[in-house]
PDB file of C-alpha atoms in Angstrom:
ATOM      1  CA  MET A   1     -43.576 -17.576  -4.780  1.00 60.00           C
ATOM      2  CA  HIS A   2     -40.501 -18.201  -2.681  1.00 74.00           C
ATOM      3  CA  GLY A   3     -37.653 -15.722  -2.878  1.00 86.00           C
ATOM      4  CA  VAL A   4     -33.985 -16.474  -3.378  1.00 95.00           C
ATOM      5  CA  ARG A   5     -31.024 -15.619  -1.197  1.00 96.00           C
ATOM      6  CA  VAL A   6     -28.715 -13.030  -2.785  1.00 96.00           C
ATOM      7  CA  LEU A   7     -25.227 -12.026  -1.673  1.00 97.00           C
ATOM      8  CA  VAL A   8     -24.075  -8.577  -2.860  1.00 96.00           C
ATOM      9  CA  ALA A   9     -20.283  -8.404  -2.472  1.00 94.00           C
ATOM     10  CA  PRO A  10     -18.743  -5.568  -4.533  1.00 93.00           C
ATOM     11  CA  ASP A  11     -15.399  -3.820  -4.313  1.00 90.00           C
ATOM     12  CA  SER A  12     -15.278  -0.030  -4.587  1.00 87.00           C
ATOM     13  CA  PHE A  13     -15.915   1.573  -7.970  1.00 86.00           C
ATOM     14  CA  GLY A  14     -12.741   3.639  -8.220  1.00 75.00           C
ATOM     15  CA  SER A  15     -13.295   7.109  -6.819  1.00 71.00           C
ATOM     16  CA  SER A  16     -17.020   7.027  -7.699  1.00 83.00           C
ATOM     17  CA  LEU A  17     -18.408   4.707  -5.024  1.00 88.00           C
ATOM     18  CA  THR A  18     -17.002   3.084  -1.902  1.00 87.00           C
ATOM     19  CA  ALA A  19     -17.613  -0.646  -1.516  1.00 89.00           C
ATOM     20  CA  ASP A  20     -20.248   0.070   1.134  1.00 90.00           C
ATOM     21  CA  GLU A  21     -22.030   2.599  -1.111  1.00 93.00           C
ATOM     22  CA  ALA A  22     -21.923   0.197  -4.042  1.00 94.00           C
ATOM     23  CA  ALA A  23     -23.330  -2.633  -1.930  1.00 94.00           C
ATOM     24  CA  ARG A  24     -26.189  -0.456  -0.683  1.00 94.00           C
ATOM     25  CA  ALA A  25     -27.023   0.765  -4.184  1.00 96.00           C
ATOM     26  CA  ILE A  26     -27.039  -2.716  -5.719  1.00 97.00           C
ATOM     27  CA  ALA A  27     -28.945  -4.261  -2.816  1.00 96.00           C
ATOM     28  CA  GLY A  28     -31.480  -1.419  -2.802  1.00 97.00           C
ATOM     29  CA  ALA A  29     -32.176  -1.828  -6.500  1.00 97.00           C
ATOM     30  CA  TRP A  30     -32.563  -5.596  -6.100  1.00 96.00           C
ATOM     31  CA  ARG A  31     -34.953  -5.263  -3.162  1.00 96.00           C
ATOM     32  CA  SER A  32     -37.079  -2.734  -5.038  1.00 96.00           C
ATOM     33  CA  THR A  33     -37.674  -5.173  -7.887  1.00 95.00           C
ATOM     34  CA  ALA A  34     -37.706  -8.449  -5.916  1.00 95.00           C
ATOM     35  CA  PRO A  35     -38.940  -7.692  -2.394  1.00 94.00           C
ATOM     36  CA  GLN A  36     -39.461 -11.378  -1.685  1.00 95.00           C
ATOM     37  CA  ASP A  37     -35.724 -12.098  -1.961  1.00 96.00           C
ATOM     38  CA  GLU A  38     -33.336 -12.138   0.999  1.00 96.00           C
ATOM     39  CA  VAL A  39     -30.441  -9.790   0.151  1.00 96.00           C
ATOM     40  CA  THR A  40     -27.242  -9.714   2.208  1.00 95.00           C
ATOM     41  CA  GLU A  41     -24.644  -6.961   1.754  1.00 94.00           C
ATOM     42  CA  CYS A  42     -20.953  -7.808   2.126  1.00 92.00           C
ATOM     43  CA  PRO A  43     -18.628  -5.025   0.869  1.00 92.00           C
ATOM     44  CA  LEU A  44     -15.170  -6.262  -0.155  1.00 91.00           C
ATOM     45  CA  SER A  45     -11.737  -4.793  -0.824  1.00 91.00           C
ATOM     46  CA  ASP A  46      -8.807  -5.852  -2.998  1.00 89.00           C
ATOM     47  CA  GLY A  47      -6.358  -4.109  -0.661  1.00 91.00           C
ATOM     48  CA  GLY A  48      -6.754  -0.692  -2.251  1.00 91.00           C
ATOM     49  CA  PRO A  49      -8.972   2.245  -1.212  1.00 90.00           C
ATOM     50  CA  GLY A  50     -11.586   1.206   1.343  1.00 91.00           C
ATOM     51  CA  PHE A  51      -9.538  -1.684   2.769  1.00 94.00           C
ATOM     52  CA  VAL A  52      -9.666  -0.499   6.385  1.00 96.00           C
ATOM     53  CA  ALA A  53     -13.331   0.540   6.248  1.00 93.00           C
ATOM     54  CA  VAL A  54     -14.398  -2.885   4.980  1.00 93.00           C
ATOM     55  CA  LEU A  55     -12.397  -4.701   7.643  1.00 95.00           C
ATOM     56  CA  HIS A  56     -13.617  -2.425  10.408  1.00 95.00           C
ATOM     57  CA  ALA A  57     -17.217  -3.161   9.436  1.00 90.00           C
ATOM     58  CA  ALA A  58     -16.523  -6.906   9.419  1.00 90.00           C
ATOM     59  CA  LEU A  59     -14.148  -7.265  12.383  1.00 95.00           C
ATOM     60  CA  GLY A  60     -14.818  -4.316  14.639  1.00 96.00           C
ATOM     61  CA  GLY A  61     -11.718  -3.236  16.520  1.00 97.00           C
ATOM     62  CA  GLU A  62     -10.253   0.160  17.361  1.00 97.00           C
ATOM     63  CA  LEU A  63      -9.441   2.885  14.857  1.00 98.00           C
ATOM     64  CA  VAL A  64      -6.314   4.857  15.766  1.00 97.00           C
ATOM     65  CA  ALA A  65      -5.967   8.230  14.025  1.00 98.00           C
ATOM     66  CA  VAL A  66      -2.488   9.124  12.768  1.00 98.00           C
ATOM     67  CA  THR A  67      -0.871  11.700  10.506  1.00 98.00           C
ATOM     68  CA  VAL A  68       1.525  10.529   7.803  1.00 98.00           C
ATOM     69  CA  THR A  69       3.377  11.932   4.791  1.00 98.00           C
ATOM     70  CA  SER A  70       1.681  12.065   1.399  1.00 98.00           C
ATOM     71  CA  PRO A  71       3.478  11.107  -1.845  1.00 98.00           C
ATOM     72  CA  VAL A  72       4.378  14.770  -2.355  1.00 97.00           C
ATOM     73  CA  GLY A  73       5.530  15.382   1.197  1.00 96.00           C
ATOM     74  CA  VAL A  74       2.558  17.023   2.911  1.00 97.00           C
ATOM     75  CA  PRO A  75       0.824  15.738   6.074  1.00 98.00           C
ATOM     76  CA  VAL A  76      -2.346  13.703   5.518  1.00 98.00           C
ATOM     77  CA  PRO A  77      -4.699  11.918   7.949  1.00 98.00           C
ATOM     78  CA  ALA A  78      -4.893   8.129   8.074  1.00 98.00           C
ATOM     79  CA  VAL A  79      -6.026   5.428  10.472  1.00 98.00           C
ATOM     80  CA  VAL A  80      -4.713   2.174  11.871  1.00 98.00           C
ATOM     81  CA  LEU A  81      -7.296  -0.528  12.567  1.00 98.00           C
ATOM     82  CA  ARG A  82      -6.242  -2.525  15.616  1.00 98.00           C
ATOM     83  CA  VAL A  83      -7.903  -5.873  16.331  1.00 98.00           C
ATOM     84  CA  GLY A  84      -6.123  -7.527  19.241  1.00 97.00           C
ATOM     85  CA  THR A  85      -2.436  -7.777  18.379  1.00 97.00           C
ATOM     86  CA  THR A  86      -3.136  -7.481  14.640  1.00 98.00           C
ATOM     87  CA  ALA A  87      -3.233  -4.120  12.888  1.00 98.00           C
ATOM     88  CA  TYR A  88      -4.557  -3.323   9.417  1.00 98.00           C
ATOM     89  CA  VAL A  89      -3.339  -0.319   7.428  1.00 98.00           C
ATOM     90  CA  GLU A  90      -4.301   0.994   4.005  1.00 97.00           C
ATOM     91  CA  SER A  91      -1.423   2.328   1.956  1.00 97.00           C
ATOM     92  CA  ALA A  92      -3.824   4.289  -0.267  1.00 95.00           C
ATOM     93  CA  GLN A  93      -4.641   6.532   2.703  1.00 97.00           C
ATOM     94  CA  ALA A  94      -0.986   7.577   2.834  1.00 98.00           C
ATOM     95  CA  ILE A  95       0.278   7.308  -0.743  1.00 97.00           C
ATOM     96  CA  GLY A  96      -2.858   7.001  -2.873  1.00 95.00           C
ATOM     97  CA  LEU A  97      -3.107   8.575  -6.314  1.00 94.00           C
ATOM     98  CA  PRO A  98      -5.983  10.917  -5.304  1.00 93.00           C
ATOM     99  CA  LEU A  99      -3.589  12.582  -2.828  1.00 95.00           C
ATOM    100  CA  VAL A 100      -1.510  13.913  -5.727  1.00 96.00           C
ATOM    101  CA  PRO A 101      -2.902  16.756  -7.872  1.00 93.00           C
ATOM    102  CA  ALA A 102      -2.980  15.823 -11.552  1.00 90.00           C
ATOM    103  CA  GLU A 103      -0.292  18.369 -12.417  1.00 91.00           C
ATOM    104  CA  LEU A 104       2.079  16.826  -9.826  1.00 91.00           C
ATOM    105  CA  ARG A 105       1.715  13.180 -10.827  1.00 94.00           C
ATOM    106  CA  ASP A 106       5.299  12.160 -11.472  1.00 96.00           C
ATOM    107  CA  PRO A 107       6.344   8.753 -10.069  1.00 96.00           C
ATOM    108  CA  THR A 108      10.004   9.658 -10.470  1.00 97.00           C
ATOM    109  CA  ARG A 109       9.425  12.080  -7.564  1.00 97.00           C
ATOM    110  CA  THR A 110       6.569  10.691  -5.460  1.00 98.00           C
ATOM    111  CA  SER A 111       7.535   8.712  -2.358  1.00 98.00           C
ATOM    112  CA  SER A 112       6.051   5.773  -0.445  1.00 98.00           C
ATOM    113  CA  ARG A 113       7.355   7.194   2.854  1.00 98.00           C
ATOM    114  CA  GLY A 114       3.869   7.505   4.345  1.00 98.00           C
ATOM    115  CA  ALA A 115       3.202   3.777   3.984  1.00 98.00           C
ATOM    116  CA  GLY A 116       6.206   3.033   6.191  1.00 98.00           C
ATOM    117  CA  GLU A 117       5.005   5.585   8.708  1.00 98.00           C
ATOM    118  CA  LEU A 118       1.662   3.773   8.829  1.00 98.00           C
ATOM    119  CA  VAL A 119       3.389   0.475   9.644  1.00 98.00           C
ATOM    120  CA  ALA A 120       5.478   2.186  12.331  1.00 98.00           C
ATOM    121  CA  ALA A 121       2.295   3.640  13.837  1.00 98.00           C
ATOM    122  CA  ALA A 122       0.737   0.179  13.893  1.00 98.00           C
ATOM    123  CA  LEU A 123       3.750  -1.225  15.742  1.00 97.00           C
ATOM    124  CA  ASP A 124       3.671   1.711  18.146  1.00 95.00           C
ATOM    125  CA  ALA A 125       0.033   0.823  18.860  1.00 94.00           C
ATOM    126  CA  GLY A 126       1.185  -2.610  20.023  1.00 94.00           C
ATOM    127  CA  ALA A 127       0.632  -4.739  16.931  1.00 97.00           C
ATOM    128  CA  ARG A 128       2.666  -7.905  16.434  1.00 97.00           C
ATOM    129  CA  THR A 129       1.118  -8.632  13.035  1.00 98.00           C
ATOM    130  CA  VAL A 130       0.598  -5.846  10.498  1.00 98.00           C
ATOM    131  CA  VAL A 131      -1.512  -6.413   7.396  1.00 98.00           C
ATOM    132  CA  VAL A 132      -0.795  -3.816   4.719  1.00 98.00           C
ATOM    133  CA  GLY A 133      -3.417  -3.238   2.043  1.00 97.00           C
ATOM    134  CA  LEU A 134      -1.769  -2.306  -1.250  1.00 94.00           C
ATOM    135  CA  GLY A 135      -3.355  -0.704  -4.280  1.00 90.00           C
ATOM    136  CA  GLY A 136      -4.045   2.641  -5.870  1.00 90.00           C
ATOM    137  CA  SER A 137      -0.687   4.170  -5.008  1.00 95.00           C
ATOM    138  CA  ALA A 138       0.914   7.171  -6.690  1.00 96.00           C
ATOM    139  CA  THR A 139       4.441   5.811  -6.232  1.00 97.00           C
ATOM    140  CA  ASN A 140       6.939   3.680  -8.137  1.00 97.00           C
ATOM    141  CA  ASP A 141       9.881   3.525  -5.724  1.00 97.00           C
ATOM    142  CA  GLY A 142       9.870  -0.160  -4.800  1.00 95.00           C
ATOM    143  CA  GLY A 143       8.982   0.699  -1.210  1.00 96.00           C
ATOM    144  CA  ALA A 144      12.283   2.545  -0.730  1.00 97.00           C
ATOM    145  CA  GLY A 145      10.518   5.546   0.767  1.00 97.00           C
ATOM    146  CA  ALA A 146       8.554   3.236   3.061  1.00 97.00           C
ATOM    147  CA  LEU A 147      11.855   1.922   4.442  1.00 96.00           C
ATOM    148  CA  VAL A 148      12.801   5.458   5.473  1.00 97.00           C
ATOM    149  CA  GLY A 149       9.386   6.184   6.981  1.00 98.00           C
ATOM    150  CA  LEU A 150       9.406   2.928   8.906  1.00 97.00           C
ATOM    151  CA  ALA A 151      12.963   3.377  10.161  1.00 97.00           C
ATOM    152  CA  ARG A 152      12.351   6.938  11.341  1.00 97.00           C
ATOM    153  CA  GLY A 153       9.094   5.884  12.970  1.00 97.00           C
ATOM    154  CA  LEU A 154      10.979   3.224  14.931  1.00 96.00           C
ATOM    155  CA  GLY A 155      13.703   5.651  15.961  1.00 95.00           C
ATOM    156  CA  LEU A 156      16.416   4.284  13.674  1.00 94.00           C
ATOM    157  CA  ASP A 157      18.884   6.518  11.803  1.00 89.00           C
ATOM    158  CA  GLY A 158      19.268   4.686   8.478  1.00 85.00           C
ATOM    159  CA  PRO A 159      18.605   4.332   5.574  1.00 93.00           C
ATOM    160  CA  SER A 160      19.414   7.640   3.850  1.00 96.00           C
ATOM    161  CA  GLU A 161      16.758  10.223   3.046  1.00 96.00           C
ATOM    162  CA  LEU A 162      17.718   9.736  -0.612  1.00 96.00           C
ATOM    163  CA  LEU A 163      15.512   6.640  -0.623  1.00 97.00           C
ATOM    164  CA  ALA A 164      12.490   8.837   0.108  1.00 97.00           C
ATOM    165  CA  ALA A 165      13.123  11.211  -2.804  1.00 97.00           C
ATOM    166  CA  GLY A 166      11.089   9.205  -5.340  1.00 97.00           C
ATOM    167  CA  GLY A 167      11.680   6.350  -7.743  1.00 97.00           C
ATOM    168  CA  GLY A 168      13.908   8.387 -10.012  1.00 96.00           C
ATOM    169  CA  SER A 169      16.500   8.891  -7.267  1.00 97.00           C
ATOM    170  CA  LEU A 170      17.127   5.186  -6.749  1.00 97.00           C
ATOM    171  CA  GLY A 171      19.532   4.930  -9.652  1.00 96.00           C
ATOM    172  CA  SER A 172      22.148   6.785  -7.609  1.00 95.00           C
ATOM    173  CA  VAL A 173      21.777   4.834  -4.343  1.00 95.00           C
ATOM    174  CA  THR A 174      25.071   3.679  -2.825  1.00 92.00           C
ATOM    175  CA  ALA A 175      25.921   1.223  -0.069  1.00 86.00           C
ATOM    176  CA  ASP A 176      26.298   4.127   2.358  1.00 90.00           C
ATOM    177  CA  ASP A 177      22.723   5.233   1.614  1.00 94.00           C
ATOM    178  CA  LEU A 178      21.524   1.806   2.751  1.00 93.00           C
ATOM    179  CA  ARG A 179      23.227   1.944   6.128  1.00 90.00           C
ATOM    180  CA  GLY A 180      20.983   0.679   8.883  1.00 90.00           C
ATOM    181  CA  LEU A 181      19.075  -1.712   6.627  1.00 91.00           C
ATOM    182  CA  ARG A 182      20.257  -4.712   8.639  1.00 90.00           C
ATOM    183  CA  ASP A 183      19.237  -2.973  11.877  1.00 92.00           C
ATOM    184  CA  LEU A 184      15.765  -2.410  10.467  1.00 94.00           C
ATOM    185  CA  ARG A 185      15.465  -6.046   9.445  1.00 92.00           C
ATOM    186  CA  ASP A 186      16.578  -7.156  12.902  1.00 92.00           C
ATOM    187  CA  ARG A 187      14.079  -4.804  14.547  1.00 93.00           C
ATOM    188  CA  LEU A 188      11.262  -6.448  12.569  1.00 95.00           C
ATOM    189  CA  ARG A 189      12.413 -10.020  13.123  1.00 94.00           C
ATOM    190  CA  ASP A 190       9.572 -10.785  15.548  1.00 95.00           C
ATOM    191  CA  VAL A 191       6.946  -8.885  13.547  1.00 97.00           C
ATOM    192  CA  GLU A 192       4.766 -10.566  10.939  1.00 97.00           C
ATOM    193  CA  LEU A 193       4.192  -8.332   7.922  1.00 96.00           C
ATOM    194  CA  VAL A 194       1.403  -9.444   5.587  1.00 97.00           C
ATOM    195  CA  VAL A 195       0.629  -7.884   2.214  1.00 96.00           C
ATOM    196  CA  ALA A 196      -2.971  -7.794   0.978  1.00 95.00           C
ATOM    197  CA  THR A 197      -3.023  -7.287  -2.783  1.00 92.00           C
ATOM    198  CA  ASP A 198      -4.796  -8.556  -5.878  1.00 88.00           C
ATOM    199  CA  VAL A 199      -1.795  -8.486  -8.218  1.00 88.00           C
ATOM    200  CA  ASP A 200       1.361 -10.570  -8.461  1.00 89.00           C
ATOM    201  CA  VAL A 201       4.003  -9.077 -10.749  1.00 91.00           C
ATOM    202  CA  PRO A 202       7.808  -9.193 -10.790  1.00 94.00           C
ATOM    203  CA  LEU A 203       9.712  -6.087  -9.781  1.00 94.00           C
ATOM    204  CA  LEU A 204      11.510  -5.792 -13.119  1.00 96.00           C
ATOM    205  CA  GLY A 205      11.033  -6.734 -16.763  1.00 95.00           C
ATOM    206  CA  LEU A 206       8.477  -6.350 -19.530  1.00 93.00           C
ATOM    207  CA  HIS A 207       5.691  -7.356 -17.140  1.00 93.00           C
ATOM    208  CA  GLY A 208       7.220  -5.707 -14.088  1.00 95.00           C
ATOM    209  CA  ALA A 209       6.161  -2.855 -11.834  1.00 94.00           C
ATOM    210  CA  SER A 210       7.409   0.060 -13.925  1.00 96.00           C
ATOM    211  CA  ALA A 211       6.224  -1.308 -17.270  1.00 95.00           C
ATOM    212  CA  GLY A 212       2.780  -2.176 -15.950  1.00 93.00           C
ATOM    213  CA  PHE A 213       1.972   0.554 -13.475  1.00 94.00           C
ATOM    214  CA  ALA A 214       4.185   3.635 -13.940  1.00 96.00           C
ATOM    215  CA  PRO A 215       1.978   5.025 -16.777  1.00 95.00           C
ATOM    216  CA  GLN A 216      -1.081   4.837 -14.484  1.00 92.00           C
ATOM    217  CA  LYS A 217       0.766   7.075 -12.036  1.00 95.00           C
ATOM    218  CA  GLY A 218       1.635   9.704 -14.634  1.00 94.00           C
ATOM    219  CA  ALA A 219       4.919   8.468 -16.121  1.00 96.00           C
ATOM    220  CA  THR A 220       5.833   8.977 -19.756  1.00 96.00           C
ATOM    221  CA  PRO A 221       7.298   5.958 -21.621  1.00 95.00           C
ATOM    222  CA  GLU A 222      10.770   7.450 -21.153  1.00 96.00           C
ATOM    223  CA  GLN A 223      10.195   7.920 -17.417  1.00 97.00           C
ATOM    224  CA  ALA A 224       8.964   4.326 -17.124  1.00 97.00           C
ATOM    225  CA  GLN A 225      12.233   3.119 -18.627  1.00 97.00           C
ATOM    226  CA  ASP A 226      14.207   5.326 -16.255  1.00 97.00           C
ATOM    227  CA  LEU A 227      12.252   3.936 -13.313  1.00 98.00           C
ATOM    228  CA  GLU A 228      12.950   0.388 -14.502  1.00 97.00           C
ATOM    229  CA  ARG A 229      16.686   1.049 -14.481  1.00 97.00           C
ATOM    230  CA  ALA A 230      16.536   2.823 -11.109  1.00 97.00           C
ATOM    231  CA  LEU A 231      14.571  -0.003  -9.486  1.00 97.00           C
ATOM    232  CA  GLY A 232      17.028  -2.565 -10.831  1.00 97.00           C
ATOM    233  CA  HIS A 233      19.950  -0.640  -9.373  1.00 96.00           C
ATOM    234  CA  PHE A 234      18.175  -0.264  -6.015  1.00 96.00           C
ATOM    235  CA  ALA A 235      17.231  -3.953  -5.846  1.00 94.00           C
ATOM    236  CA  HIS A 236      20.806  -5.100  -6.353  1.00 93.00           C
ATOM    237  CA  ALA A 237      22.148  -2.496  -3.924  1.00 93.00           C
ATOM    238  CA  ALA A 238      19.661  -3.576  -1.246  1.00 92.00           C
ATOM    239  CA  THR A 239      20.476  -7.248  -1.810  1.00 90.00           C
ATOM    240  CA  ALA A 240      24.174  -6.521  -1.383  1.00 89.00           C
ATOM    241  CA  ALA A 241      23.543  -4.382   1.710  1.00 88.00           C
ATOM    242  CA  LEU A 242      21.649  -7.202   3.383  1.00 86.00           C
ATOM    243  CA  GLY A 243      24.259  -9.755   2.416  1.00 78.00           C
ATOM    244  CA  ASP A 244      21.661 -12.087   0.935  1.00 55.00           C
ATOM    245  CA  ALA A 245      22.591 -14.636  -1.690  1.00 41.00           C
ATOM    246  CA  VAL A 246      19.284 -14.482  -3.523  1.00 44.00           C
ATOM    247  CA  ARG A 247      19.128 -11.981  -6.357  1.00 46.00           C
ATOM    248  CA  PRO A 248      15.924 -10.223  -7.400  1.00 45.00           C
ATOM    249  CA  ASP A 249      14.259 -11.483 -10.576  1.00 46.00           C
TER     250      ASP A 249
END
């Protein structure tokens, strides 16, 4: 009897199994019951935990070790995968939910600063294109903290540290807090930033970021509403600071 060709291509199983471990387990079970079949393992990622490991296995390249800031402000290890002039970074390594103890999970306070530091490290390593894997974060600050981490990593003064104080602080952002935002945009003008994600949601609204994801990160319903208002304020302040005509949805 002729065997069949089987492709095993799983994502990770939360914090239980990495994509590579899941692929090996599934393929091993298949081979044990159908040894005549040809089984190929191809671990995948949706941009969340395991993103860099999957790409490194598929593309090769150089892993550059860095230290970045966790969602609660402590140093954590991460890596940048460099393949030619393209770098791949995994935001979950810097701001992932497992980095925050259960008793500290409060998205009004956690910051995405470390994700910006990862991008800055990729640029420092010579990348001209940076692919950022998103997913599994502990933050709900609209990337405000990442702006601070990126700016500081590139040697720029602005924006204000207030943006890195967590999603709840964004409701009090002023134009002065956003100083340097244009300089940051100009600094990145020749850099291609690519987001790798499996979701597409608006920033605000009933189906927006705070309504859909803040509870997963530890927010109460009241905190989710506060985050919604804070993100709306920040979005309009950032739009005004950049002088853009387009308003956020």
